[in-house]
């Protein structure tokens, strides 16, 4: 099995090539094309490239030989992530990403500084949506180039992933505006969001795409998809925990942003169902309130912790990671590189 110390420079190189293709394709649009290209270059920097690295680890674990195809797919995944984040920040009203102003805030500032007519915030949101659309086009371009080398199955998987994640995002929005006291269905909805929106493109499809690019059997691809579901769930649960216990310097996002945005997470569900009246009131008092103060957010986080929610989710992260390790070990003859990334997914501070 081929091993690579750190494939991120290779992934970054292929990502830059796809962005250069997009910039050249947009060039007749002049300054507008340059605006989008600049935002995409900035927005694609600074990530962990976890999904691309996981794809390459699965490719190597399945004995793949056409590494260029795998690198194209890894870059496509990272650009799909860029598109998702650009759109997410607009949908969620998030002002920062990776410790910097979100793209829609940059476009908004450009409008305001130039003294242009109309609504600067609306212009910013529109610019970020369009930049996300171009990132998605560039991602699809990468998947197409890979499919030309290793077959249509990778393009089919990529398309399926893109459709599922989009529907998962819509479900996330629906649940965020549903009554929080609809408890019987809330846990199910939260788990469905994790499966469709996060686990799918974080682990399920990266593993499947790597295996398919390596020419693995349909059975192996299917097994890796199944193994990716608990891994993706553990990844999302760790993100949820870090949203409460991490620091902005490490996570690049303000503490408690998920609470202000009204995100229904298992942490919130546990606190509302297992907490006492005061704990429930502290959590529900900030949920979906963009103007919640730092003290109110801190009180809500303390209530979530005291309710046992944090401990319960940590236990679930451990269970999901163990399930993923067992499934990956059974699916791959040499799963060492993939298993190392399981640790990276769950034992992290950002």
C-alpha positions in Angstrom: 0.0 0.0 0.0 1.3 3.5 -0.9 1.6 5.8 2.0 2.0 9.6 1.9 3.2 11.7 4.8 0.9 14.6 4.1 -1.1 14.8 0.8 -2.4 18.2 1.4 0.1 20.0 -0.8 -1.0 17.7 -3.7 -4.6 18.3 -3.0 -4.0 22.1 -2.8 -2.2 22.0 -6.2 -5.1 20.2 -7.9 -7.6 22.6 -6.2 -5.7 25.6 -7.5 -5.8 24.1 -11.0 -9.6 23.7 -10.9 -9.9 27.3 -9.6 -7.7 28.5 -12.4 -9.9 26.7 -14.9 -12.9 28.4 -13.3 -11.2 31.8 -13.4 -10.3 31.4 -17.1 -13.9 30.3 -17.9 -15.3 33.3 -16.2 -12.7 35.8 -17.6 -15.1 37.3 -20.2 -17.1 38.7 -17.3 -14.2 41.0 -16.4 -14.1 42.5 -12.9 -17.0 40.4 -11.7 -15.1 37.3 -12.6 -12.1 38.6 -10.7 -14.3 39.3 -7.6 -15.5 35.7 -7.5 -12.1 34.2 -8.3 -10.5 36.2 -5.4 -13.2 35.1 -3.0 -12.9 31.4 -4.0 -9.1 31.5 -3.6 -9.4 32.9 -0.1 -12.3 30.7 0.9 -10.6 27.5 -0.2 -7.6 28.2 2.1 -7.1 27.2 5.7 -9.0 23.9 5.9 -7.8 20.6 7.1 -8.6 18.8 3.8 -10.0 15.9 5.9 -12.3 14.7 3.2 -9.7 14.7 0.5 -7.2 12.9 2.7 -9.8 10.3 3.6 -10.5 9.7 0.0 -6.8 9.2 -0.8 -6.4 6.9 2.2 -9.3 4.7 0.9 -7.8 4.8 -2.6 -4.4 3.6 -1.3 -6.0 1.1 1.0 -7.8 -0.5 -2.0 -4.5 -0.6 -4.0 -5.3 2.1 -6.5 -2.9 3.0 -9.2 -4.3 6.1 -11.0 -3.4 8.6 -8.3 -4.0 11.6 -10.6 -7.7 10.6 -10.8 -7.8 10.3 -7.0 -6.2 13.7 -6.6 -8.8 15.3 -8.9 -11.5 13.8 -6.8 -9.9 14.9 -3.6 -9.7 18.5 -4.9 -13.3 18.2 -6.1 -14.4 17.2 -2.6 -12.5 20.2 -1.1 -14.2 22.6 -3.5 -17.6 21.0 -2.8 -16.8 21.8 0.9 -16.0 25.3 -0.1 -19.3 25.7 -1.9 -21.2 24.3 1.1 -19.5 26.6 3.5 -20.1 29.7 1.3 -23.8 28.8 1.1 -24.0 27.8 4.8 -22.7 31.1 6.0 -25.4 32.9 4.0 -28.2 30.5 5.2 -27.1 30.7 8.8 -26.2 34.4 8.8 -22.7 33.6 10.1 -20.3 36.6 9.9 -17.0 34.7 10.3 -15.4 31.6 8.8 -12.0 30.2 9.8 -11.3 33.3 11.9 -12.0 35.7 9.0 -15.0 37.6 7.7 -17.3 35.3 5.8 -17.5 35.8 2.0 -20.9 37.5 2.1 -19.5 40.1 4.6 -16.5 40.7 2.3 -18.8 41.4 -0.7 -21.0 43.5 1.6 -18.1 45.6 2.6 -17.0 46.0 -1.0 -20.5 47.4 -1.9 -20.5 49.7 1.1 -16.9 51.0 0.6 -17.6 51.7 -3.1 -20.8 53.7 -2.3 -22.9 51.6 -4.7 -26.6 51.9 -4.9 -29.0 49.4 -3.1 -28.7 47.1 -0.1 -25.1 46.2 0.7 -26.1 43.2 2.8 -28.3 41.8 0.0 -25.4 42.3 -2.5 -23.1 40.5 -0.1 -25.4 37.5 0.2 -25.9 37.3 -3.6 -22.1 37.5 -4.2 -21.4 34.6 -1.8 -24.2 32.5 -3.3 -22.8 33.0 -6.7 -19.2 32.3 -5.6 -20.5 29.1 -4.0 -22.2 28.1 -7.3 -18.9 28.6 -9.1 -17.1 26.5 -6.5 -19.7 23.7 -7.1 -19.1 24.0 -10.8 -15.4 23.6 -10.3 -16.0 20.6 -8.0 -18.1 19.0 -10.7 -15.3 19.7 -13.2 -12.9 17.8 -11.0 -15.2 14.8 -10.7 -15.7 14.9 -14.5 -11.9 14.8 -15.1 -11.5 11.9 -12.8 -14.4 10.0 -14.4 -12.7 10.3 -17.8 -9.8 8.4 -16.3 -11.4 5.8 -14.0 -15.0 5.5 -15.2 -18.4 7.0 -14.7 -19.0 5.3 -11.3 -17.1 8.2 -9.5 -19.2 10.8 -11.3 -22.4 9.0 -10.3 -21.3 8.8 -6.7 -20.3 12.5 -6.7 -23.7 13.5 -8.1 -25.6 11.4 -5.6 -23.6 13.0 -2.8 -24.3 16.5 -4.0 -28.1 15.9 -4.2 -28.2 14.3 -0.8 -26.2 17.1 0.9 -28.5 19.7 -0.6 -31.6 18.0 0.7 -29.9 17.6 4.1 -29.2 21.3 4.3 -32.9 22.0 3.6 -33.9 19.6 6.4 -31.5 21.4 8.7 -33.3 24.7 7.9 -36.7 23.1 8.4 -35.8 21.6 11.7 -34.2 24.9 12.9 -37.6 26.7 12.6 -39.7 23.9 14.0 -41.0 24.0 17.5 -38.3 22.7 19.9 -41.0 21.1 22.0 -41.7 18.6 19.3 -39.4 16.2 21.2 -40.6 12.8 19.9 -39.5 13.5 16.4 -36.6 15.9 17.2 -33.9 13.3 17.9 -34.8 11.4 14.7 -34.6 14.6 12.7 -31.3 15.6 14.2 -29.9 12.1 13.3 -31.3 12.4 9.8 -29.6 15.7 9.3 -26.2 14.3 10.5 -26.6 11.3 8.1 -27.6 13.3 5.0 -25.9 16.6 5.4 -22.7 15.8 7.2 -21.9 12.1 7.3 -22.5 11.8 3.6 -19.9 14.2 2.3 -17.6 14.0 5.3 -17.0 10.2 5.3 -19.5 8.0 3.4 -18.8 9.4 -0.1 -15.1 10.2 0.3 -14.4 6.6 1.3 -16.6 5.3 -1.5 -15.1 7.7 -4.1 -11.6 6.6 -3.1 -12.4 2.9 -3.4 -14.2 3.4 -6.7 -11.3 5.4 -8.2 -9.1 2.4 -7.2 -11.3 0.0 -9.1 -12.6 -1.7 -6.0 -15.6 -4.0 -6.2 -19.1 -2.8 -5.7 -19.3 -4.7 -2.5 -16.2 -3.0 -1.1 -17.6 0.4 -2.1 -20.9 -0.4 -0.4 -19.1 -1.6 2.7 -17.1 1.6 2.9 -20.2 3.7 2.5 -21.7 2.0 5.5 -18.4 2.4 7.5 -18.5 6.1 6.7 -21.8 6.7 8.4 -20.7 6.3 12.0 -17.4 8.1 11.2 -19.3 11.1 9.8 -21.7 11.1 12.8 -18.7 11.2 15.2 -17.1 14.0 13.1 -20.3 16.1 13.4 -20.8 15.4 17.1 -17.2 16.5 17.7 -18.0 19.7 15.7 -21.1 20.3 17.9 -19.0 19.9 21.1 -16.3 22.2 19.8 -19.0 24.8 19.0 -19.6 25.0 22.8 -16.3 24.2 24.4 -13.8 25.3 21.7 -12.1 28.7 21.4 -12.6 31.1 18.5 -8.9 31.1 18.0 -9.0 27.3 17.3 -12.4 26.9 15.7 -12.5 30.1 13.7 -16.1 30.7 14.9 -17.6 32.5 17.9 -18.4 30.3 20.9 -22.1 29.5 20.9 -22.8 30.4 17.3 -24.9 27.2 16.9 -27.1 28.2 19.8 -27.6 31.7 18.4 -28.4 30.2 15.0 -31.0 27.9 16.5 -29.3 24.7 15.5 -31.0 21.6 16.8 -28.2 19.4 17.9 -28.1 16.3 20.1 -26.5 18.5 22.8 -29.6 20.7 22.8 -31.9 17.7 22.6 -30.3 16.0 25.6 -30.3 19.2 27.6 -34.0 19.8 26.9 -35.1 16.3 27.6 -32.8 15.5 30.6 -32.2 18.8 32.2 -34.2 20.4 35.0 -36.5 23.4 34.5 -33.7 26.0 35.0 -31.4 24.2 32.6 -34.0 24.0 29.9 -34.9 27.6 30.4 -31.3 28.7 30.0 -30.9 26.7 26.8 -34.2 27.6 25.2 -33.7 31.3 26.2 -30.8 31.7 23.7 -31.8 29.2 21.0 -32.3 31.1 17.8 -31.6 34.5 19.4 -28.9 36.2 17.3 -28.7 38.9 20.0 -28.0 36.6 22.9 -25.3 38.1 25.1 -22.0 36.3 26.0 -23.2 35.8 29.5 -26.5 34.2 28.4 -24.5 31.9 26.0 -22.2 31.0 28.8 -25.1 30.2 31.1 -26.7 28.0 28.4 -23.4 26.1 27.9 -23.1 25.6 31.6 -26.7 24.3 31.6 -26.0 21.9 28.8 -22.9 20.6 30.6 -24.8 20.2 34.0 -27.7 18.4 32.3 -25.3 15.6 31.3 -25.7 16.3 27.6 -22.0 16.9 27.1 -21.0 13.6 28.7 -23.7 11.7 26.8 -22.5 13.1 23.4 -18.9 12.3 24.3 -20.0 8.7 25.0 -21.8 8.6 21.6 -18.7 9.9 19.8 -16.7 7.1 21.3 -19.3 4.5 20.3 -19.6 5.8 16.7 -15.8 6.0 16.3 -15.5 2.4 17.5 -18.2 1.2 15.1 -16.3 3.0 12.3 -13.0 1.4 13.2 -14.5 -2.1 13.2 -16.3 -1.6 9.9 -13.2 -0.1 8.2 -11.0 -2.8 9.5 -13.4 -5.4 8.0 -13.7 -3.6 4.7 -10.0 -3.0 3.9 -7.0 -5.3 3.9 -4.8 -2.6 5.2 -6.9 0.1 6.9 -4.0 1.8 8.8 -4.1 5.1 7.0 -7.8 5.4 7.1 -7.9 4.5 10.8 -5.4 7.2 11.6 -7.9 9.7 10.1 -10.7 8.3 12.4 -8.5 9.5 15.3 -8.0 12.9 13.5 -11.8 13.2 13.1 -12.7 12.7 16.7 -9.6 13.7 18.7 -9.3 17.3 17.6 -9.7 20.8 19.0 -10.7 22.6 15.8 
